[in-house]
């Protein structure tokens, strides 16, 4: 489980940087290209592995819901928000999916969150807020940042609904790979349909940076990242799985330190420490109580009976 968690955090923590290289085209087009390529990769994989691809109409409805919420609309909103917010602040807003998944899990699945899950999420989000305290302090509702905040919150909530759709699909025995393949297909078709109807420019950037970012986002960020995350979701639940989003900004900071000479301040160090603490609180399993030992009182009568037993006799003799 920790291995799956680490893969999700490392891959999705780095996609925030890659997204910046996709903003040279319309957000709808960038997301459509990304998931069109991811769909081709997943469908080819399913074909090579000869995975079963026949599902009921009802299952296809929920796989379409997965695609709309997790592989299209939410990402368009995130890409739009990234034109108004810094990547760090955007990651902070997206980390609210932790709370959204807890609430939606209770609404749709009547799943009562564990106390340590709530405590860990609060600690982790407090840490992220401390990491980006300066960005939050400089946030001005009178500027385009307010639009970015609202749009990113909407995108985060829609992504949380996608998490619920995935939890439902796995609960009904639909494998993650096939669900993602069909979900990405439906999401991509929706995006290209909207692009044609709305007249969104369908331009393509042939620069090496755009193409490399596109391949990375499609293969690692979408195929591998979502496959790993949704598998993790099925194992530990949407609320605990979504806590990985609290770690994304930390990974982004580490990458920024390496590639952009980012300087660590006291509040950032303290914030990272709180985030890691919250991570430990959520992922640490509750230790089972040791079995109680019942001491049998030996009465004088039992002592006398034992003393009269022949040597080698069993207690039940």
PDB file of C-alpha atoms in Angstrom:
ATOM      1  CA  UNK A   1       0.000   0.000   0.000  1.00  0.00           C
ATOM      2  CA  UNK A   2       2.795   2.429   0.846  1.00  0.00           C
ATOM      3  CA  UNK A   3       4.389   1.656  -2.518  1.00  0.00           C
ATOM      4  CA  UNK A   4       1.202   2.627  -4.366  1.00  0.00           C
ATOM      5  CA  UNK A   5       0.933   5.763  -2.269  1.00  0.00           C
ATOM      6  CA  UNK A   6       4.529   6.771  -3.039  1.00  0.00           C
ATOM      7  CA  UNK A   7       4.043   6.302  -6.794  1.00  0.00           C
ATOM      8  CA  UNK A   8       0.921   8.475  -6.770  1.00  0.00           C
ATOM      9  CA  UNK A   9       2.571  11.259  -4.778  1.00  0.00           C
ATOM     10  CA  UNK A  10       5.761  11.329  -6.872  1.00  0.00           C
ATOM     11  CA  UNK A  11       3.999  11.247 -10.250  1.00  0.00           C
ATOM     12  CA  UNK A  12       1.182  13.661  -9.507  1.00  0.00           C
ATOM     13  CA  UNK A  13       3.478  15.917  -7.534  1.00  0.00           C
ATOM     14  CA  UNK A  14       5.467  16.478 -10.720  1.00  0.00           C
ATOM     15  CA  UNK A  15       2.522  16.932 -13.085  1.00  0.00           C
ATOM     16  CA  UNK A  16       1.864  20.441 -11.758  1.00  0.00           C
ATOM     17  CA  UNK A  17       5.084  21.569 -13.463  1.00  0.00           C
ATOM     18  CA  UNK A  18       4.278  19.716 -16.698  1.00  0.00           C
ATOM     19  CA  UNK A  19       0.847  21.362 -16.907  1.00  0.00           C
ATOM     20  CA  UNK A  20       2.526  24.753 -17.252  1.00  0.00           C
ATOM     21  CA  UNK A  21       3.967  23.627 -20.615  1.00  0.00           C
ATOM     22  CA  UNK A  22       0.470  22.797 -21.909  1.00  0.00           C
ATOM     23  CA  UNK A  23      -0.983  26.287 -21.560  1.00  0.00           C
ATOM     24  CA  UNK A  24       0.166  27.366 -25.041  1.00  0.00           C
ATOM     25  CA  UNK A  25      -3.130  25.972 -26.429  1.00  0.00           C
ATOM     26  CA  UNK A  26      -6.720  26.230 -25.216  1.00  0.00           C
ATOM     27  CA  UNK A  27      -7.284  24.353 -21.922  1.00  0.00           C
ATOM     28  CA  UNK A  28     -10.019  22.213 -23.473  1.00  0.00           C
ATOM     29  CA  UNK A  29      -7.703  21.206 -26.320  1.00  0.00           C
ATOM     30  CA  UNK A  30      -4.762  20.497 -23.996  1.00  0.00           C
ATOM     31  CA  UNK A  31      -6.865  18.192 -21.816  1.00  0.00           C
ATOM     32  CA  UNK A  32      -8.428  16.517 -24.863  1.00  0.00           C
ATOM     33  CA  UNK A  33      -5.000  15.761 -26.372  1.00  0.00           C
ATOM     34  CA  UNK A  34      -3.774  14.400 -23.051  1.00  0.00           C
ATOM     35  CA  UNK A  35      -6.625  11.964 -22.507  1.00  0.00           C
ATOM     36  CA  UNK A  36      -6.931  11.008 -26.171  1.00  0.00           C
ATOM     37  CA  UNK A  37      -3.351   9.744 -26.017  1.00  0.00           C
ATOM     38  CA  UNK A  38      -3.967   8.108 -22.637  1.00  0.00           C
ATOM     39  CA  UNK A  39      -7.069   6.377 -24.038  1.00  0.00           C
ATOM     40  CA  UNK A  40      -5.086   4.948 -26.960  1.00  0.00           C
ATOM     41  CA  UNK A  41      -2.421   3.632 -24.586  1.00  0.00           C
ATOM     42  CA  UNK A  42      -4.929   2.007 -22.227  1.00  0.00           C
ATOM     43  CA  UNK A  43      -7.081   0.506 -24.994  1.00  0.00           C
ATOM     44  CA  UNK A  44      -3.971  -0.939 -26.651  1.00  0.00           C
ATOM     45  CA  UNK A  45      -2.894  -2.411 -23.313  1.00  0.00           C
ATOM     46  CA  UNK A  46      -6.315  -3.974 -22.765  1.00  0.00           C
ATOM     47  CA  UNK A  47      -6.174  -5.463 -26.264  1.00  0.00           C
ATOM     48  CA  UNK A  48      -2.670  -6.886 -25.834  1.00  0.00           C
ATOM     49  CA  UNK A  49      -3.569  -8.379 -22.452  1.00  0.00           C
ATOM     50  CA  UNK A  50      -6.943  -9.578 -23.797  1.00  0.00           C
ATOM     51  CA  UNK A  51      -8.723  -8.133 -20.809  1.00  0.00           C
ATOM     52  CA  UNK A  52     -12.513  -8.579 -20.661  1.00  0.00           C
ATOM     53  CA  UNK A  53     -14.218  -5.474 -22.066  1.00  0.00           C
ATOM     54  CA  UNK A  54     -17.914  -6.431 -21.944  1.00  0.00           C
ATOM     55  CA  UNK A  55     -19.908  -4.601 -19.276  1.00  0.00           C
ATOM     56  CA  UNK A  56     -23.558  -3.825 -18.667  1.00  0.00           C
ATOM     57  CA  UNK A  57     -25.209  -0.613 -19.820  1.00  0.00           C
ATOM     58  CA  UNK A  58     -25.485   0.521 -16.204  1.00  0.00           C
ATOM     59  CA  UNK A  59     -21.751  -0.031 -15.712  1.00  0.00           C
ATOM     60  CA  UNK A  60     -21.034   2.030 -18.828  1.00  0.00           C
ATOM     61  CA  UNK A  61     -23.144   4.852 -17.391  1.00  0.00           C
ATOM     62  CA  UNK A  62     -20.998   4.938 -14.269  1.00  0.00           C
ATOM     63  CA  UNK A  63     -17.783   4.633 -16.300  1.00  0.00           C
ATOM     64  CA  UNK A  64     -18.993   7.627 -18.310  1.00  0.00           C
ATOM     65  CA  UNK A  65     -19.609   9.467 -15.037  1.00  0.00           C
ATOM     66  CA  UNK A  66     -16.049   8.578 -14.057  1.00  0.00           C
ATOM     67  CA  UNK A  67     -14.728   9.990 -17.321  1.00  0.00           C
ATOM     68  CA  UNK A  68     -16.742  13.203 -17.151  1.00  0.00           C
ATOM     69  CA  UNK A  69     -15.814  13.961 -13.553  1.00  0.00           C
ATOM     70  CA  UNK A  70     -12.227  12.691 -13.402  1.00  0.00           C
ATOM     71  CA  UNK A  71     -10.851  12.758 -16.948  1.00  0.00           C
ATOM     72  CA  UNK A  72     -12.326  15.836 -18.586  1.00  0.00           C
ATOM     73  CA  UNK A  73     -14.398  18.560 -16.895  1.00  0.00           C
ATOM     74  CA  UNK A  74     -12.357  18.703 -13.696  1.00  0.00           C
ATOM     75  CA  UNK A  75      -9.079  19.015 -15.593  1.00  0.00           C
ATOM     76  CA  UNK A  76     -10.382  21.746 -17.874  1.00  0.00           C
ATOM     77  CA  UNK A  77     -11.291  23.751 -14.762  1.00  0.00           C
ATOM     78  CA  UNK A  78      -7.879  23.077 -13.196  1.00  0.00           C
ATOM     79  CA  UNK A  79      -6.107  24.184 -16.395  1.00  0.00           C
ATOM     80  CA  UNK A  80      -8.228  27.345 -16.517  1.00  0.00           C
ATOM     81  CA  UNK A  81      -7.478  28.071 -12.853  1.00  0.00           C
ATOM     82  CA  UNK A  82      -3.755  27.639 -13.478  1.00  0.00           C
ATOM     83  CA  UNK A  83      -3.840  30.768 -15.645  1.00  0.00           C
ATOM     84  CA  UNK A  84      -4.905  32.774 -12.571  1.00  0.00           C
ATOM     85  CA  UNK A  85      -3.131  31.034  -9.674  1.00  0.00           C
ATOM     86  CA  UNK A  86       0.411  29.949  -8.992  1.00  0.00           C
ATOM     87  CA  UNK A  87       0.963  26.205  -9.113  1.00  0.00           C
ATOM     88  CA  UNK A  88       1.613  26.144  -5.364  1.00  0.00           C
ATOM     89  CA  UNK A  89      -1.604  27.944  -4.477  1.00  0.00           C
ATOM     90  CA  UNK A  90      -3.519  25.786  -6.946  1.00  0.00           C
ATOM     91  CA  UNK A  91      -2.161  22.675  -5.243  1.00  0.00           C
ATOM     92  CA  UNK A  92      -3.280  24.043  -1.882  1.00  0.00           C
ATOM     93  CA  UNK A  93      -6.817  24.530  -3.194  1.00  0.00           C
ATOM     94  CA  UNK A  94      -6.882  21.083  -4.788  1.00  0.00           C
ATOM     95  CA  UNK A  95      -5.850  19.503  -1.489  1.00  0.00           C
ATOM     96  CA  UNK A  96      -9.354  20.310  -0.228  1.00  0.00           C
ATOM     97  CA  UNK A  97     -10.407  17.151  -2.073  1.00  0.00           C
ATOM     98  CA  UNK A  98      -9.415  15.357   1.140  1.00  0.00           C
ATOM     99  CA  UNK A  99     -12.318  16.980   2.991  1.00  0.00           C
ATOM    100  CA  UNK A 100     -14.613  16.710  -0.032  1.00  0.00           C
ATOM    101  CA  UNK A 101     -14.006  12.950  -0.264  1.00  0.00           C
ATOM    102  CA  UNK A 102     -14.753  12.500   3.423  1.00  0.00           C
ATOM    103  CA  UNK A 103     -18.040  14.393   3.036  1.00  0.00           C
ATOM    104  CA  UNK A 104     -19.026  12.690  -0.227  1.00  0.00           C
ATOM    105  CA  UNK A 105     -18.087   9.284   1.168  1.00  0.00           C
ATOM    106  CA  UNK A 106     -20.512   9.864   4.029  1.00  0.00           C
ATOM    107  CA  UNK A 107     -23.236  11.094   1.639  1.00  0.00           C
ATOM    108  CA  UNK A 108     -23.001   8.416  -1.060  1.00  0.00           C
ATOM    109  CA  UNK A 109     -21.706   5.407   0.864  1.00  0.00           C
ATOM    110  CA  UNK A 110     -22.706   6.215   4.456  1.00  0.00           C
ATOM    111  CA  UNK A 111     -19.035   5.777   5.309  1.00  0.00           C
ATOM    112  CA  UNK A 112     -18.176   7.239   8.663  1.00  0.00           C
ATOM    113  CA  UNK A 113     -14.613   8.588   8.561  1.00  0.00           C
ATOM    114  CA  UNK A 114     -12.192   7.368  11.170  1.00  0.00           C
ATOM    115  CA  UNK A 115     -11.180   9.944  13.723  1.00  0.00           C
ATOM    116  CA  UNK A 116      -7.505   9.694  12.836  1.00  0.00           C
ATOM    117  CA  UNK A 117      -8.345  10.258   9.140  1.00  0.00           C
ATOM    118  CA  UNK A 118     -10.019  13.569   9.949  1.00  0.00           C
ATOM    119  CA  UNK A 119      -7.256  14.602  12.363  1.00  0.00           C
ATOM    120  CA  UNK A 120      -4.535  13.702   9.863  1.00  0.00           C
ATOM    121  CA  UNK A 121      -6.263  15.591   7.047  1.00  0.00           C
ATOM    122  CA  UNK A 122      -6.608  18.722   9.189  1.00  0.00           C
ATOM    123  CA  UNK A 123      -2.959  18.543  10.263  1.00  0.00           C
ATOM    124  CA  UNK A 124      -1.792  18.020   6.687  1.00  0.00           C
ATOM    125  CA  UNK A 125      -3.850  20.861   5.269  1.00  0.00           C
ATOM    126  CA  UNK A 126      -2.643  23.136   8.043  1.00  0.00           C
ATOM    127  CA  UNK A 127       0.891  22.238   7.019  1.00  0.00           C
ATOM    128  CA  UNK A 128       0.242  23.008   3.365  1.00  0.00           C
ATOM    129  CA  UNK A 129      -1.339  26.333   4.315  1.00  0.00           C
ATOM    130  CA  UNK A 130       1.773  27.160   6.323  1.00  0.00           C
ATOM    131  CA  UNK A 131       4.010  26.194   3.402  1.00  0.00           C
ATOM    132  CA  UNK A 132       2.183  28.636   1.133  1.00  0.00           C
ATOM    133  CA  UNK A 133       1.397  31.238   3.787  1.00  0.00           C
ATOM    134  CA  UNK A 134       2.919  34.046   1.708  1.00  0.00           C
ATOM    135  CA  UNK A 135       0.903  33.118  -1.382  1.00  0.00           C
ATOM    136  CA  UNK A 136      -2.269  32.985   0.671  1.00  0.00           C
ATOM    137  CA  UNK A 137      -1.504  36.320   2.336  1.00  0.00           C
ATOM    138  CA  UNK A 138      -0.946  37.971  -1.050  1.00  0.00           C
ATOM    139  CA  UNK A 139      -4.174  36.574  -2.497  1.00  0.00           C
ATOM    140  CA  UNK A 140      -6.444  39.439  -3.614  1.00  0.00           C
ATOM    141  CA  UNK A 141     -10.123  38.763  -4.247  1.00  0.00           C
ATOM    142  CA  UNK A 142     -10.296  41.895  -6.411  1.00  0.00           C
ATOM    143  CA  UNK A 143      -8.093  40.310  -9.065  1.00  0.00           C
ATOM    144  CA  UNK A 144      -8.436  37.310 -11.363  1.00  0.00           C
ATOM    145  CA  UNK A 145      -7.236  35.166  -8.491  1.00  0.00           C
ATOM    146  CA  UNK A 146     -10.757  35.065  -7.093  1.00  0.00           C
ATOM    147  CA  UNK A 147     -11.956  33.463 -10.324  1.00  0.00           C
ATOM    148  CA  UNK A 148      -9.090  30.998 -10.131  1.00  0.00           C
ATOM    149  CA  UNK A 149     -10.030  30.099  -6.566  1.00  0.00           C
ATOM    150  CA  UNK A 150     -13.686  29.446  -7.389  1.00  0.00           C
ATOM    151  CA  UNK A 151     -12.883  27.526 -10.572  1.00  0.00           C
ATOM    152  CA  UNK A 152     -10.268  25.339  -8.868  1.00  0.00           C
ATOM    153  CA  UNK A 153     -12.662  24.589  -5.993  1.00  0.00           C
ATOM    154  CA  UNK A 154     -15.291  23.548  -8.533  1.00  0.00           C
ATOM    155  CA  UNK A 155     -12.743  21.359 -10.318  1.00  0.00           C
ATOM    156  CA  UNK A 156     -11.697  19.768  -7.044  1.00  0.00           C
ATOM    157  CA  UNK A 157     -15.278  18.937  -6.107  1.00  0.00           C
ATOM    158  CA  UNK A 158     -16.008  17.424  -9.514  1.00  0.00           C
ATOM    159  CA  UNK A 159     -12.846  15.318  -9.137  1.00  0.00           C
ATOM    160  CA  UNK A 160     -14.165  14.144  -5.773  1.00  0.00           C
ATOM    161  CA  UNK A 161     -17.379  13.016  -7.477  1.00  0.00           C
ATOM    162  CA  UNK A 162     -15.179  11.078  -9.890  1.00  0.00           C
ATOM    163  CA  UNK A 163     -13.571   9.384  -6.896  1.00  0.00           C
ATOM    164  CA  UNK A 164     -17.023   8.320  -5.738  1.00  0.00           C
ATOM    165  CA  UNK A 165     -17.811   6.905  -9.198  1.00  0.00           C
ATOM    166  CA  UNK A 166     -14.582   4.901  -9.108  1.00  0.00           C
ATOM    167  CA  UNK A 167     -15.380   3.572  -5.639  1.00  0.00           C
ATOM    168  CA  UNK A 168     -18.789   2.458  -6.924  1.00  0.00           C
ATOM    169  CA  UNK A 169     -17.272   0.791 -10.007  1.00  0.00           C
ATOM    170  CA  UNK A 170     -14.703  -1.142  -7.990  1.00  0.00           C
ATOM    171  CA  UNK A 171     -17.392  -2.132  -5.520  1.00  0.00           C
ATOM    172  CA  UNK A 172     -19.307  -3.706  -8.429  1.00  0.00           C
ATOM    173  CA  UNK A 173     -16.291  -5.650  -9.639  1.00  0.00           C
ATOM    174  CA  UNK A 174     -15.207  -3.441 -12.562  1.00  0.00           C
ATOM    175  CA  UNK A 175     -11.389  -3.618 -12.872  1.00  0.00           C
ATOM    176  CA  UNK A 176      -9.541  -0.307 -12.616  1.00  0.00           C
ATOM    177  CA  UNK A 177      -7.762  -0.599 -15.974  1.00  0.00           C
ATOM    178  CA  UNK A 178     -10.916  -1.234 -18.009  1.00  0.00           C
ATOM    179  CA  UNK A 179     -12.901   1.392 -16.083  1.00  0.00           C
ATOM    180  CA  UNK A 180     -10.174   3.963 -16.746  1.00  0.00           C
ATOM    181  CA  UNK A 181      -9.946   3.029 -20.430  1.00  0.00           C
ATOM    182  CA  UNK A 182     -13.662   3.507 -21.023  1.00  0.00           C
ATOM    183  CA  UNK A 183     -13.808   6.506 -18.691  1.00  0.00           C
ATOM    184  CA  UNK A 184     -11.022   8.292 -20.557  1.00  0.00           C
ATOM    185  CA  UNK A 185     -12.689   7.407 -23.859  1.00  0.00           C
ATOM    186  CA  UNK A 186     -15.995   8.934 -22.782  1.00  0.00           C
ATOM    187  CA  UNK A 187     -14.262  11.977 -21.309  1.00  0.00           C
ATOM    188  CA  UNK A 188     -12.254  12.544 -24.493  1.00  0.00           C
ATOM    189  CA  UNK A 189     -15.332  12.240 -26.725  1.00  0.00           C
ATOM    190  CA  UNK A 190     -17.139  14.765 -24.515  1.00  0.00           C
ATOM    191  CA  UNK A 191     -14.245  17.222 -24.766  1.00  0.00           C
ATOM    192  CA  UNK A 192     -13.884  17.015 -28.541  1.00  0.00           C
ATOM    193  CA  UNK A 193     -17.666  17.339 -28.893  1.00  0.00           C
ATOM    194  CA  UNK A 194     -17.630  20.486 -26.773  1.00  0.00           C
ATOM    195  CA  UNK A 195     -14.657  21.876 -28.712  1.00  0.00           C
ATOM    196  CA  UNK A 196     -16.493  21.447 -32.027  1.00  0.00           C
ATOM    197  CA  UNK A 197     -19.781  22.867 -30.751  1.00  0.00           C
ATOM    198  CA  UNK A 198     -18.247  25.827 -28.865  1.00  0.00           C
ATOM    199  CA  UNK A 199     -15.771  26.640 -31.638  1.00  0.00           C
ATOM    200  CA  UNK A 200     -12.710  26.297 -29.384  1.00  0.00           C
ATOM    201  CA  UNK A 201      -9.483  26.650 -31.432  1.00  0.00           C
ATOM    202  CA  UNK A 202      -8.081  23.165 -31.991  1.00  0.00           C
ATOM    203  CA  UNK A 203      -4.458  24.229 -32.357  1.00  0.00           C
ATOM    204  CA  UNK A 204      -1.487  22.015 -31.591  1.00  0.00           C
ATOM    205  CA  UNK A 205       1.903  23.120 -30.285  1.00  0.00           C
ATOM    206  CA  UNK A 206       4.740  21.221 -31.985  1.00  0.00           C
ATOM    207  CA  UNK A 207       7.456  22.503 -29.636  1.00  0.00           C
ATOM    208  CA  UNK A 208       9.527  19.804 -27.893  1.00  0.00           C
ATOM    209  CA  UNK A 209       8.493  21.072 -24.444  1.00  0.00           C
ATOM    210  CA  UNK A 210       4.777  20.739 -25.259  1.00  0.00           C
ATOM    211  CA  UNK A 211       5.145  17.267 -26.766  1.00  0.00           C
ATOM    212  CA  UNK A 212       7.329  15.944 -23.930  1.00  0.00           C
ATOM    213  CA  UNK A 213       4.893  17.329 -21.365  1.00  0.00           C
ATOM    214  CA  UNK A 214       1.967  15.813 -23.293  1.00  0.00           C
ATOM    215  CA  UNK A 215       3.532  12.345 -23.349  1.00  0.00           C
ATOM    216  CA  UNK A 216       4.501  12.574 -19.677  1.00  0.00           C
ATOM    217  CA  UNK A 217       1.042  13.729 -18.603  1.00  0.00           C
ATOM    218  CA  UNK A 218      -0.704  11.086 -20.713  1.00  0.00           C
ATOM    219  CA  UNK A 219       1.487   8.081 -19.847  1.00  0.00           C
ATOM    220  CA  UNK A 220       2.615   8.804 -16.313  1.00  0.00           C
ATOM    221  CA  UNK A 221       0.131  11.381 -15.042  1.00  0.00           C
ATOM    222  CA  UNK A 222      -2.962   9.718 -16.534  1.00  0.00           C
ATOM    223  CA  UNK A 223      -2.388   6.021 -17.307  1.00  0.00           C
ATOM    224  CA  UNK A 224       0.007   5.079 -14.502  1.00  0.00           C
ATOM    225  CA  UNK A 225      -0.985   7.797 -12.038  1.00  0.00           C
ATOM    226  CA  UNK A 226      -4.730   7.229 -12.181  1.00  0.00           C
ATOM    227  CA  UNK A 227      -4.363   3.463 -12.338  1.00  0.00           C
ATOM    228  CA  UNK A 228      -2.269   3.489  -9.184  1.00  0.00           C
ATOM    229  CA  UNK A 229      -4.408   6.055  -7.375  1.00  0.00           C
ATOM    230  CA  UNK A 230      -7.738   4.381  -8.083  1.00  0.00           C
ATOM    231  CA  UNK A 231      -6.296   1.009  -7.063  1.00  0.00           C
ATOM    232  CA  UNK A 232      -5.221   2.658  -3.825  1.00  0.00           C
ATOM    233  CA  UNK A 233      -8.707   4.160  -3.488  1.00  0.00           C
ATOM    234  CA  UNK A 234     -10.242   0.711  -3.735  1.00  0.00           C
ATOM    235  CA  UNK A 235      -7.943  -0.613  -1.007  1.00  0.00           C
ATOM    236  CA  UNK A 236      -8.088   2.144   1.623  1.00  0.00           C
ATOM    237  CA  UNK A 237     -11.130   4.245   0.635  1.00  0.00           C
ATOM    238  CA  UNK A 238     -11.558   7.666  -1.015  1.00  0.00           C
ATOM    239  CA  UNK A 239     -10.873   9.700   2.127  1.00  0.00           C
ATOM    240  CA  UNK A 240      -7.490   8.150   2.947  1.00  0.00           C
ATOM    241  CA  UNK A 241      -6.431   7.793  -0.696  1.00  0.00           C
ATOM    242  CA  UNK A 242      -7.140  11.458  -1.424  1.00  0.00           C
ATOM    243  CA  UNK A 243      -4.711  12.497   1.292  1.00  0.00           C
ATOM    244  CA  UNK A 244      -1.998  11.980  -1.320  1.00  0.00           C
ATOM    245  CA  UNK A 245      -3.153  15.325  -2.770  1.00  0.00           C
ATOM    246  CA  UNK A 246      -1.896  17.017   0.382  1.00  0.00           C
ATOM    247  CA  UNK A 247       1.593  15.749  -0.475  1.00  0.00           C
ATOM    248  CA  UNK A 248       1.629  17.042  -4.076  1.00  0.00           C
ATOM    249  CA  UNK A 249       2.816  20.557  -3.178  1.00  0.00           C
ATOM    250  CA  UNK A 250       5.619  19.117  -1.064  1.00  0.00           C
ATOM    251  CA  UNK A 251       6.940  17.169  -4.047  1.00  0.00           C
ATOM    252  CA  UNK A 252       6.581  20.287  -6.188  1.00  0.00           C
ATOM    253  CA  UNK A 253       8.684  22.206  -3.669  1.00  0.00           C
ATOM    254  CA  UNK A 254      11.395  19.566  -3.723  1.00  0.00           C
ATOM    255  CA  UNK A 255      11.495  19.667  -7.528  1.00  0.00           C
ATOM    256  CA  UNK A 256      11.588  23.454  -7.429  1.00  0.00           C
ATOM    257  CA  UNK A 257      14.520  23.303  -4.999  1.00  0.00           C
ATOM    258  CA  UNK A 258      16.439  21.071  -7.403  1.00  0.00           C
ATOM    259  CA  UNK A 259      15.595  22.766 -10.698  1.00  0.00           C
ATOM    260  CA  UNK A 260      14.771  26.361  -9.719  1.00  0.00           C
ATOM    261  CA  UNK A 261      16.984  26.989  -6.665  1.00  0.00           C
ATOM    262  CA  UNK A 262      13.978  27.402  -4.408  1.00  0.00           C
ATOM    263  CA  UNK A 263      14.890  28.760  -0.951  1.00  0.00           C
ATOM    264  CA  UNK A 264      13.410  27.065   2.120  1.00  0.00           C
ATOM    265  CA  UNK A 265      12.178  29.371   4.876  1.00  0.00           C
ATOM    266  CA  UNK A 266      11.170  28.579   8.449  1.00  0.00           C
ATOM    267  CA  UNK A 267       7.438  28.473   7.718  1.00  0.00           C
ATOM    268  CA  UNK A 268       8.035  26.104   4.790  1.00  0.00           C
ATOM    269  CA  UNK A 269      10.118  23.732   6.901  1.00  0.00           C
ATOM    270  CA  UNK A 270       7.482  23.742   9.650  1.00  0.00           C
ATOM    271  CA  UNK A 271       4.689  23.273   7.117  1.00  0.00           C
ATOM    272  CA  UNK A 272       6.386  20.286   5.484  1.00  0.00           C
ATOM    273  CA  UNK A 273       6.873  18.781   8.941  1.00  0.00           C
ATOM    274  CA  UNK A 274       3.157  19.135   9.724  1.00  0.00           C
ATOM    275  CA  UNK A 275       2.240  17.626   6.360  1.00  0.00           C
ATOM    276  CA  UNK A 276       4.406  14.578   6.982  1.00  0.00           C
ATOM    277  CA  UNK A 277       2.967  14.245  10.487  1.00  0.00           C
ATOM    278  CA  UNK A 278      -0.560  14.251   9.118  1.00  0.00           C
ATOM    279  CA  UNK A 279       0.528  11.649   6.575  1.00  0.00           C
ATOM    280  CA  UNK A 280       1.750   9.361   9.349  1.00  0.00           C
ATOM    281  CA  UNK A 281      -1.442   9.845  11.369  1.00  0.00           C
ATOM    282  CA  UNK A 282      -3.656   8.774   8.463  1.00  0.00           C
ATOM    283  CA  UNK A 283      -1.586   5.847   7.186  1.00  0.00           C
ATOM    284  CA  UNK A 284      -0.585   4.343  10.520  1.00  0.00           C
ATOM    285  CA  UNK A 285      -2.848   1.443  11.349  1.00  0.00           C
ATOM    286  CA  UNK A 286      -4.380   1.172  14.773  1.00  0.00           C
ATOM    287  CA  UNK A 287      -2.526  -1.421  16.808  1.00  0.00           C
ATOM    288  CA  UNK A 288      -4.802  -4.324  17.758  1.00  0.00           C
ATOM    289  CA  UNK A 289      -5.438  -4.825  21.432  1.00  0.00           C
ATOM    290  CA  UNK A 290      -3.535  -7.755  22.925  1.00  0.00           C
ATOM    291  CA  UNK A 291      -5.789 -10.682  23.803  1.00  0.00           C
ATOM    292  CA  UNK A 292      -6.826 -10.678  27.402  1.00  0.00           C
ATOM    293  CA  UNK A 293      -5.381 -13.459  29.513  1.00  0.00           C
ATOM    294  CA  UNK A 294      -7.791 -15.125  31.891  1.00  0.00           C
ATOM    295  CA  UNK A 295      -6.056 -16.525  34.908  1.00  0.00           C
ATOM    296  CA  UNK A 296      -7.824 -19.574  36.259  1.00  0.00           C
ATOM    297  CA  UNK A 297      -8.041 -19.671  40.004  1.00  0.00           C
ATOM    298  CA  UNK A 298      -6.822 -22.954  41.345  1.00  0.00           C
ATOM    299  CA  UNK A 299      -8.965 -24.149  44.255  1.00  0.00           C
ATOM    300  CA  UNK A 300      -7.719 -26.502  46.938  1.00  0.00           C
ATOM    301  CA  UNK A 301     -10.114 -29.162  45.589  1.00  0.00           C
ATOM    302  CA  UNK A 302      -8.565 -28.895  42.108  1.00  0.00           C
ATOM    303  CA  UNK A 303      -5.101 -29.094  43.601  1.00  0.00           C
ATOM    304  CA  UNK A 304      -6.005 -32.299  45.404  1.00  0.00           C
ATOM    305  CA  UNK A 305      -7.531 -33.775  42.236  1.00  0.00           C
ATOM    306  CA  UNK A 306      -4.421 -32.969  40.232  1.00  0.00           C
ATOM    307  CA  UNK A 307      -2.247 -34.521  42.886  1.00  0.00           C
ATOM    308  CA  UNK A 308      -4.172 -37.834  42.682  1.00  0.00           C
ATOM    309  CA  UNK A 309      -3.873 -38.143  38.853  1.00  0.00           C
ATOM    310  CA  UNK A 310      -1.440 -40.794  37.592  1.00  0.00           C
ATOM    311  CA  UNK A 311       1.726 -39.576  35.956  1.00  0.00           C
ATOM    312  CA  UNK A 312       1.355 -38.770  32.272  1.00  0.00           C
ATOM    313  CA  UNK A 313      -2.425 -38.401  32.459  1.00  0.00           C
ATOM    314  CA  UNK A 314      -3.876 -35.606  30.357  1.00  0.00           C
ATOM    315  CA  UNK A 315      -5.859 -32.786  31.958  1.00  0.00           C
ATOM    316  CA  UNK A 316      -9.020 -34.110  30.292  1.00  0.00           C
ATOM    317  CA  UNK A 317      -8.563 -37.683  31.547  1.00  0.00           C
TER     318      UNK A 317
END
